[in-house]
Short mmCIF file of N, CA and C and ligand atoms in Angstrom, two decimals:
data_model
loop_
_atom_site.label_atom_id
_atom_site.label_comp_id
_atom_site.label_asym_id
_atom_site.label_seq_id
_atom_site.Cartn_x
_atom_site.Cartn_y
_atom_site.Cartn_z
N MET A 1 0.69 -1.17 0.07
CA MET A 1 -0.05 -0.07 0.05
C MET A 1 0.70 1.38 0.07
N GLU A 2 0.44 2.12 -0.58
CA GLU A 2 1.37 3.58 -0.78
C GLU A 2 1.37 4.42 0.41
N ARG A 3 2.53 4.83 0.76
CA ARG A 3 2.82 5.52 1.85
C ARG A 3 3.56 6.85 1.65
N THR A 4 3.31 8.08 2.40
CA THR A 4 3.99 9.30 2.31
C THR A 4 4.42 9.56 3.62
N PHE A 5 5.38 10.69 3.48
CA PHE A 5 5.89 11.04 4.68
C PHE A 5 5.66 12.58 4.62
N ILE A 6 5.04 13.00 5.90
CA ILE A 6 4.36 14.19 6.14
C ILE A 6 4.97 15.07 7.49
N ALA A 7 5.22 16.43 7.40
CA ALA A 7 5.79 16.56 8.64
C ALA A 7 5.05 18.00 8.98
N ILE A 8 4.42 18.29 10.01
CA ILE A 8 4.24 19.47 10.09
C ILE A 8 5.29 20.32 11.08
N LYS A 9 5.46 21.41 10.13
CA LYS A 9 6.88 22.29 10.70
C LYS A 9 6.72 23.14 12.02
N PRO A 10 7.80 23.56 12.51
CA PRO A 10 7.71 24.30 13.78
C PRO A 10 6.46 25.39 13.49
N ASP A 11 6.39 26.00 12.43
CA ASP A 11 5.46 27.28 12.54
C ASP A 11 3.89 26.32 12.39
N GLY A 12 3.80 25.30 11.80
CA GLY A 12 2.33 24.82 12.08
C GLY A 12 1.93 24.24 13.40
N VAL A 13 3.18 23.66 14.27
CA VAL A 13 2.91 23.35 15.58
C VAL A 13 2.55 24.66 16.27
N GLN A 14 3.57 25.67 16.15
CA GLN A 14 3.40 26.93 17.03
C GLN A 14 1.90 27.77 16.78
N ARG A 15 1.46 27.52 15.64
CA ARG A 15 -0.14 28.04 15.29
C ARG A 15 -1.00 27.03 15.76
N LYS A 16 -0.83 25.94 16.35
CA LYS A 16 -1.62 25.13 16.73
C LYS A 16 -2.70 24.42 15.84
N LEU A 17 -2.05 24.13 14.52
CA LEU A 17 -2.56 23.50 13.49
C LEU A 17 -2.60 21.92 13.37
N ILE A 18 -1.90 21.20 14.26
CA ILE A 18 -1.71 19.85 14.52
C ILE A 18 -2.99 19.18 14.22
N GLY A 19 -4.13 19.50 15.02
CA GLY A 19 -5.18 18.90 14.88
C GLY A 19 -6.20 18.98 13.80
N GLU A 20 -5.96 20.27 13.24
CA GLU A 20 -6.70 20.36 12.01
C GLU A 20 -5.88 19.58 10.87
N ILE A 21 -4.75 19.60 10.76
CA ILE A 21 -3.98 19.12 9.81
C ILE A 21 -4.50 17.56 9.83
N ILE A 22 -4.07 16.83 10.93
CA ILE A 22 -4.23 15.47 11.28
C ILE A 22 -5.86 15.20 10.87
N ALA A 23 -6.85 16.09 11.00
CA ALA A 23 -8.09 15.70 10.89
C ALA A 23 -8.36 15.77 9.31
N ARG A 24 -7.95 16.45 8.59
CA ARG A 24 -8.04 16.58 7.09
C ARG A 24 -7.56 15.38 6.36
N PHE A 25 -6.49 14.76 7.06
CA PHE A 25 -5.92 13.53 6.25
C PHE A 25 -6.77 12.43 6.91
N GLU A 26 -7.16 12.40 8.03
CA GLU A 26 -8.18 11.45 8.64
C GLU A 26 -9.35 11.50 7.85
N LYS A 27 -9.91 12.53 7.64
CA LYS A 27 -11.36 12.56 7.17
C LYS A 27 -11.21 12.27 5.74
N LYS A 28 -10.25 12.49 5.13
CA LYS A 28 -9.90 12.14 3.48
C LYS A 28 -10.25 10.58 3.23
N GLY A 29 -9.67 9.81 4.46
CA GLY A 29 -9.66 8.52 4.46
C GLY A 29 -8.47 7.66 4.61
N TYR A 30 -7.10 8.63 4.89
CA TYR A 30 -5.90 7.88 4.81
C TYR A 30 -5.79 7.60 6.49
N LYS A 31 -4.78 6.39 6.50
CA LYS A 31 -4.42 5.91 7.61
C LYS A 31 -2.95 6.40 8.07
N LEU A 32 -3.15 6.75 9.45
CA LEU A 32 -2.05 7.40 10.22
C LEU A 32 -1.20 6.21 10.47
N VAL A 33 -0.23 5.74 10.10
CA VAL A 33 0.70 4.51 10.39
C VAL A 33 1.98 4.66 11.20
N ALA A 34 2.49 6.19 11.44
CA ALA A 34 3.69 6.36 12.21
C ALA A 34 3.61 7.92 12.33
N MET A 35 4.02 8.18 13.84
CA MET A 35 3.93 9.61 14.12
C MET A 35 5.12 9.87 15.28
N LYS A 36 5.89 10.92 15.11
CA LYS A 36 6.80 11.07 16.17
C LYS A 36 6.62 12.76 16.39
N TYR A 37 6.75 13.12 17.76
CA TYR A 37 6.92 14.38 17.66
C TYR A 37 8.26 14.77 18.39
N ILE A 38 9.08 15.62 17.58
CA ILE A 38 10.54 15.65 18.05
C ILE A 38 10.93 17.22 17.60
N VAL A 39 11.88 17.59 18.20
CA VAL A 39 12.96 18.90 17.82
C VAL A 39 13.98 17.95 17.09
N PRO A 40 14.03 17.96 15.60
CA PRO A 40 14.85 17.24 14.92
C PRO A 40 16.51 17.84 14.87
N LYS A 41 17.26 16.95 14.92
CA LYS A 41 18.79 17.18 15.05
C LYS A 41 19.03 17.91 13.66
N ARG A 42 20.27 18.77 13.42
CA ARG A 42 20.60 19.24 12.21
C ARG A 42 20.89 18.36 11.17
N GLU A 43 21.46 17.14 11.73
CA GLU A 43 22.17 16.13 10.75
C GLU A 43 20.79 15.50 10.09
N LEU A 44 19.99 15.00 10.91
CA LEU A 44 18.64 14.46 10.38
C LEU A 44 18.14 15.45 9.04
N ALA A 45 17.82 16.76 9.71
CA ALA A 45 17.27 17.84 8.71
C ALA A 45 17.99 17.99 7.60
N ALA A 46 19.28 18.00 7.85
CA ALA A 46 20.25 18.18 6.45
C ALA A 46 19.98 16.75 5.63
N LYS A 47 19.92 15.93 6.10
CA LYS A 47 19.74 14.42 5.17
C LYS A 47 18.43 14.57 4.57
N HIS A 48 17.24 15.09 5.18
CA HIS A 48 15.97 15.42 4.73
C HIS A 48 16.05 16.30 3.54
N TYR A 49 16.96 17.31 3.79
CA TYR A 49 16.74 18.42 2.98
C TYR A 49 18.13 18.70 1.88
N GLU A 50 18.38 17.44 1.70
CA GLU A 50 20.05 17.22 1.13
C GLU A 50 19.78 17.84 -0.41
N GLU A 51 18.68 17.67 -1.11
CA GLU A 51 18.86 18.05 -2.39
C GLU A 51 18.61 19.58 -2.69
N HIS A 52 18.41 20.37 -1.49
CA HIS A 52 18.69 21.78 -1.42
C HIS A 52 19.93 22.43 -1.07
N LYS A 53 20.70 21.47 -0.66
CA LYS A 53 22.22 22.20 -0.18
C LYS A 53 22.87 22.98 -1.20
N GLY A 54 23.29 24.11 -0.82
CA GLY A 54 23.79 25.05 -1.64
C GLY A 54 22.88 26.07 -2.02
N LYS A 55 21.67 26.00 -1.89
CA LYS A 55 20.78 27.20 -2.24
C LYS A 55 20.66 28.09 -1.04
N GLY A 56 20.41 29.33 -1.63
CA GLY A 56 20.39 30.53 -0.54
C GLY A 56 19.44 30.59 0.67
N PHE A 57 18.57 29.82 0.72
CA PHE A 57 17.60 29.56 1.78
C PHE A 57 17.82 28.20 2.64
N TYR A 58 18.99 27.42 2.20
CA TYR A 58 19.23 26.26 2.80
C TYR A 58 19.54 26.32 4.32
N GLU A 59 20.54 27.32 4.66
CA GLU A 59 20.80 27.14 6.00
C GLU A 59 19.77 27.62 6.92
N GLY A 60 19.10 28.70 6.38
CA GLY A 60 17.95 29.27 6.98
C GLY A 60 16.66 28.22 7.21
N LEU A 61 16.59 27.16 6.08
CA LEU A 61 15.67 26.17 6.35
C LEU A 61 16.00 25.31 7.48
N LEU A 62 17.35 24.77 7.59
CA LEU A 62 17.85 24.09 8.61
C LEU A 62 17.53 24.73 9.89
N ASP A 63 17.88 25.95 9.81
CA ASP A 63 17.82 26.64 11.32
C ASP A 63 16.62 26.50 11.75
N PHE A 64 15.43 26.82 10.92
CA PHE A 64 14.03 26.78 11.28
C PHE A 64 13.58 25.47 11.64
N ILE A 65 13.69 24.50 10.89
CA ILE A 65 13.20 23.14 11.08
C ILE A 65 13.53 22.54 12.20
N THR A 66 14.80 23.01 12.66
CA THR A 66 15.38 22.56 13.75
C THR A 66 15.17 23.40 15.19
N SER A 67 14.50 24.37 14.98
CA SER A 67 14.20 25.20 16.01
C SER A 67 13.17 25.04 17.20
N GLY A 68 12.40 24.03 16.81
CA GLY A 68 11.09 23.70 17.37
C GLY A 68 10.79 22.03 17.49
N PRO A 69 9.91 21.72 17.96
CA PRO A 69 9.05 20.50 17.81
C PRO A 69 8.16 20.44 16.59
N ILE A 70 8.47 19.50 15.82
CA ILE A 70 7.73 19.01 14.44
C ILE A 70 7.21 17.73 14.70
N VAL A 71 5.74 17.60 13.73
CA VAL A 71 5.08 16.25 13.97
C VAL A 71 5.55 15.44 12.69
N ALA A 72 6.03 14.64 12.89
CA ALA A 72 6.55 13.59 11.51
C ALA A 72 5.72 12.44 11.49
N MET A 73 5.36 12.29 10.28
CA MET A 73 4.07 11.34 10.27
C MET A 73 4.23 10.44 8.80
N VAL A 74 3.78 9.28 8.82
CA VAL A 74 3.59 8.38 7.80
C VAL A 74 2.11 8.20 7.57
N TRP A 75 1.75 8.70 6.32
CA TRP A 75 0.26 8.38 6.21
C TRP A 75 0.09 7.39 4.83
N GLN A 76 -0.96 6.41 5.04
CA GLN A 76 -0.83 5.54 4.16
C GLN A 76 -2.34 5.54 3.24
N GLY A 77 -2.28 4.84 2.20
CA GLY A 77 -3.61 4.78 1.30
C GLY A 77 -3.27 5.06 0.05
N LYS A 78 -4.19 4.60 -1.16
CA LYS A 78 -4.41 4.53 -2.30
C LYS A 78 -4.24 6.12 -2.81
N GLY A 79 -3.24 6.27 -3.60
CA GLY A 79 -2.80 7.56 -4.21
C GLY A 79 -2.47 8.65 -3.03
N VAL A 80 -1.93 8.17 -2.21
CA VAL A 80 -1.76 9.05 -0.95
C VAL A 80 -0.46 10.13 -1.25
N ILE A 81 0.25 9.92 -2.14
CA ILE A 81 1.58 10.91 -2.46
C ILE A 81 0.86 12.04 -3.00
N ALA A 82 0.43 11.80 -4.48
CA ALA A 82 -0.05 12.91 -5.07
C ALA A 82 -1.32 13.61 -4.47
N THR A 83 -2.12 12.78 -3.55
CA THR A 83 -3.31 13.61 -3.20
C THR A 83 -2.94 14.39 -2.00
N ALA A 84 -1.79 14.16 -1.06
CA ALA A 84 -1.55 14.83 -0.01
C ALA A 84 -0.77 15.94 -0.70
N ARG A 85 -0.06 15.79 -1.64
CA ARG A 85 0.52 17.16 -2.37
C ARG A 85 -0.57 18.14 -2.58
N LYS A 86 -1.92 17.77 -3.19
CA LYS A 86 -2.80 18.62 -3.47
C LYS A 86 -3.63 19.13 -2.15
N MET A 87 -3.57 18.13 -1.30
CA MET A 87 -4.10 18.75 0.10
C MET A 87 -3.27 19.87 0.79
N ILE A 88 -1.89 19.64 0.37
CA ILE A 88 -1.11 20.50 0.93
C ILE A 88 -0.99 21.82 0.36
N GLY A 89 -1.06 21.64 -1.04
CA GLY A 89 -0.90 23.19 -1.91
C GLY A 89 0.64 23.32 -2.38
N GLN A 90 0.70 24.12 -3.21
CA GLN A 90 1.92 24.69 -3.74
C GLN A 90 2.91 25.11 -2.64
N THR A 91 4.33 25.12 -3.00
CA THR A 91 5.52 25.51 -2.16
C THR A 91 5.23 26.58 -1.47
N LYS A 92 4.81 27.66 -2.16
CA LYS A 92 4.57 29.31 -2.05
C LYS A 92 3.01 29.21 -1.91
N PRO A 93 2.69 29.55 -0.27
CA PRO A 93 1.35 29.41 0.19
C PRO A 93 0.47 30.60 -0.73
N LEU A 94 1.09 31.69 -1.29
CA LEU A 94 0.35 32.76 -1.82
C LEU A 94 -0.13 32.09 -3.35
N GLU A 95 0.52 30.91 -3.70
CA GLU A 95 0.12 30.42 -5.31
C GLU A 95 -0.78 29.15 -4.87
N SER A 96 -0.90 28.73 -3.56
CA SER A 96 -1.83 27.59 -3.58
C SER A 96 -3.12 27.76 -3.39
N GLU A 97 -3.75 27.05 -3.82
CA GLU A 97 -5.44 26.95 -3.95
C GLU A 97 -6.17 27.14 -2.40
N CYS A 98 -7.16 28.01 -2.31
CA CYS A 98 -7.95 28.12 -1.25
C CYS A 98 -8.53 26.66 -1.04
N GLY A 99 -8.50 26.09 -0.06
CA GLY A 99 -9.05 24.66 0.13
C GLY A 99 -7.76 23.85 0.68
N SER A 100 -6.47 24.04 0.17
CA SER A 100 -5.43 23.37 0.59
C SER A 100 -4.98 23.80 1.83
N ILE A 101 -4.18 23.27 2.50
CA ILE A 101 -3.59 23.62 3.95
C ILE A 101 -2.70 25.10 3.72
N ARG A 102 -1.58 24.78 2.58
CA ARG A 102 -0.95 26.37 2.52
C ARG A 102 -1.86 27.33 2.17
N GLY A 103 -2.59 27.03 1.31
CA GLY A 103 -3.46 28.11 0.63
C GLY A 103 -4.61 28.89 1.97
N ASP A 104 -4.99 27.90 2.87
CA ASP A 104 -6.01 28.29 4.11
C ASP A 104 -5.17 28.90 4.98
N PHE A 105 -3.70 28.65 5.31
CA PHE A 105 -3.15 29.04 6.42
C PHE A 105 -2.06 29.81 6.36
N GLY A 106 -1.35 29.81 5.19
CA GLY A 106 -0.07 30.40 4.84
C GLY A 106 -0.12 31.62 4.11
N ILE A 107 1.25 32.27 4.23
CA ILE A 107 1.68 33.39 3.25
C ILE A 107 3.05 33.25 2.85
N GLU A 108 3.86 32.91 3.83
CA GLU A 108 5.33 32.95 3.51
C GLU A 108 5.88 31.49 3.07
N VAL A 109 6.85 31.67 1.97
CA VAL A 109 7.16 30.38 1.56
C VAL A 109 8.15 29.77 2.57
N GLY A 110 8.74 30.45 3.34
CA GLY A 110 9.94 29.95 4.56
C GLY A 110 8.82 29.68 5.67
N ARG A 111 7.63 29.72 5.57
CA ARG A 111 6.60 29.19 6.74
C ARG A 111 5.55 28.60 6.32
N ASN A 112 5.90 27.63 5.50
CA ASN A 112 4.70 27.12 4.82
C ASN A 112 4.30 25.70 5.51
N ILE A 113 4.16 25.77 6.74
CA ILE A 113 3.30 24.98 7.61
C ILE A 113 3.68 23.53 7.60
N ILE A 114 3.86 22.75 6.47
CA ILE A 114 3.63 21.54 6.49
C ILE A 114 4.57 21.04 5.31
N HIS A 115 5.56 19.78 5.16
CA HIS A 115 5.93 19.18 4.25
C HIS A 115 5.59 17.68 3.73
N GLY A 116 5.27 17.45 2.42
CA GLY A 116 4.91 16.48 1.91
C GLY A 116 5.99 15.82 1.06
N SER A 117 6.06 14.49 1.06
CA SER A 117 6.84 14.00 -0.22
C SER A 117 6.48 14.43 -1.66
N ASP A 118 7.17 14.34 -2.52
CA ASP A 118 6.72 14.77 -4.01
C ASP A 118 6.59 13.96 -5.04
N SER A 119 7.29 12.44 -4.58
CA SER A 119 7.20 11.29 -5.38
C SER A 119 7.45 9.79 -4.40
N LEU A 120 7.19 9.07 -5.31
CA LEU A 120 7.53 7.69 -4.74
C LEU A 120 9.09 7.71 -4.32
N ASP A 121 9.88 7.94 -4.95
CA ASP A 121 11.28 7.85 -4.57
C ASP A 121 11.26 8.39 -3.20
N SER A 122 10.85 9.98 -3.22
CA SER A 122 11.18 10.74 -2.11
C SER A 122 10.42 10.16 -0.89
N ALA A 123 9.18 9.80 -1.09
CA ALA A 123 8.38 9.25 0.08
C ALA A 123 9.28 8.04 0.66
N GLU A 124 9.74 6.94 0.04
CA GLU A 124 10.44 5.85 0.60
C GLU A 124 11.77 6.48 0.93
N ARG A 125 12.46 7.52 0.41
CA ARG A 125 13.80 8.00 1.20
C ARG A 125 13.52 8.60 2.54
N GLU A 126 12.62 9.47 2.37
CA GLU A 126 12.17 10.29 3.49
C GLU A 126 11.70 9.58 4.84
N ILE A 127 10.84 8.30 4.34
CA ILE A 127 10.23 7.51 5.46
C ILE A 127 11.32 6.65 6.14
N GLY A 128 12.36 6.45 5.27
CA GLY A 128 13.70 5.82 5.89
C GLY A 128 14.52 6.53 6.70
N ILE A 129 14.41 7.83 6.49
CA ILE A 129 15.09 8.96 6.97
C ILE A 129 14.73 9.08 8.51
N TRP A 130 13.60 9.16 8.59
CA TRP A 130 12.69 9.34 9.98
C TRP A 130 12.24 8.31 10.80
N PHE A 131 12.08 7.14 10.02
CA PHE A 131 11.27 6.06 10.62
C PHE A 131 11.98 4.73 10.35
N SER A 132 12.07 3.86 11.61
CA SER A 132 12.37 2.45 11.30
C SER A 132 11.13 1.55 11.06
N GLU A 133 11.27 0.57 10.46
CA GLU A 133 10.20 -0.30 10.07
C GLU A 133 9.20 -0.65 11.38
N GLU A 134 9.87 -0.77 12.55
CA GLU A 134 9.23 -1.07 13.87
C GLU A 134 8.44 -0.10 14.41
N GLU A 135 8.85 1.43 13.76
CA GLU A 135 8.01 2.27 14.30
C GLU A 135 6.57 2.65 13.45
N ILE A 136 6.44 1.73 12.25
CA ILE A 136 5.39 1.73 11.35
C ILE A 136 4.42 0.82 11.71
N PHE A 137 3.01 1.35 11.88
CA PHE A 137 2.04 0.12 12.24
C PHE A 137 1.05 0.23 11.58
N ASP A 138 1.01 -0.96 10.81
CA ASP A 138 -0.17 -1.24 9.54
C ASP A 138 -1.45 -2.05 10.22
N TYR A 139 -2.01 -1.12 10.92
CA TYR A 139 -3.19 -2.19 11.59
C TYR A 139 -4.35 -2.17 10.75
N GLU A 140 -4.94 -3.25 11.12
CA GLU A 140 -6.21 -3.67 10.33
C GLU A 140 -7.43 -2.97 11.30
N SER A 141 -8.39 -2.49 10.55
CA SER A 141 -9.57 -1.87 11.38
C SER A 141 -10.70 -2.92 11.25
N SER A 142 -11.35 -3.24 12.66
CA SER A 142 -12.36 -4.22 12.91
C SER A 142 -13.66 -3.46 13.01
N LEU A 143 -13.74 -2.06 12.72
CA LEU A 143 -14.84 -1.41 12.99
C LEU A 143 -15.66 -0.92 11.59
P1 CMP B 201 9.16 21.95 1.39
O1 CMP B 201 7.89 21.59 0.81
O2 CMP B 201 9.54 21.53 2.88
O3 CMP B 201 10.51 21.77 0.81
C1 CMP B 201 11.58 22.85 0.85
C2 CMP B 201 11.32 23.72 1.39
O4 CMP B 201 12.11 24.56 1.46
C3 CMP B 201 10.08 24.26 1.45
O5 CMP B 201 9.09 23.55 1.77
C4 CMP B 201 10.22 25.65 1.92
O6 CMP B 201 9.94 25.69 3.22
C5 CMP B 201 11.70 26.02 2.01
N1 CMP B 201 11.74 27.28 0.77
C6 CMP B 201 11.66 26.63 -0.59
N2 CMP B 201 11.97 27.89 -1.21
C7 CMP B 201 12.31 28.85 -0.36
C8 CMP B 201 12.50 30.27 -0.29
N3 CMP B 201 12.77 30.64 -1.33
N4 CMP B 201 12.85 30.70 0.96
C9 CMP B 201 12.76 30.08 2.18
N5 CMP B 201 12.17 28.55 2.27
C10 CMP B 201 12.01 28.20 0.99
#
């Protein structure tokens, strides 16, 4: 079953959007199979964002993402990678559709609330960076 990595960034936590964001994914029908609330170490954040190394915003991005707690999650379900990206919106909140998370709650690209994997390859890579197999629970629902 398809899985994606989603992180609520420090700004999303500080703005008390954790419940709102999790509710959107749950109501859509996706299954939360892993979650941790952590202040990421710089090394971990650097691994996650290695494709952006050398860009002007890279060091600031690492400073910010390691500045406070984030909610790292794995969501599972049919088409979850692409659908989560639609639910999240564009990288720049001002270019995001209203109705998306960034479109509804953000303005600044450096404070865009949430991260979601952009492809199957990056989902697999990012899940592997943040979680071990033992931390992922693909439970069956009896309800
Ligand atoms: P994310 O989806 O997590 O992937 C890379 C992140 O880099 C992006 O969201 C933004 O938070 C950040 N980012 C991209 N472009 C800029 C920019 N021009 N200035 C600051 N941060 C940026």
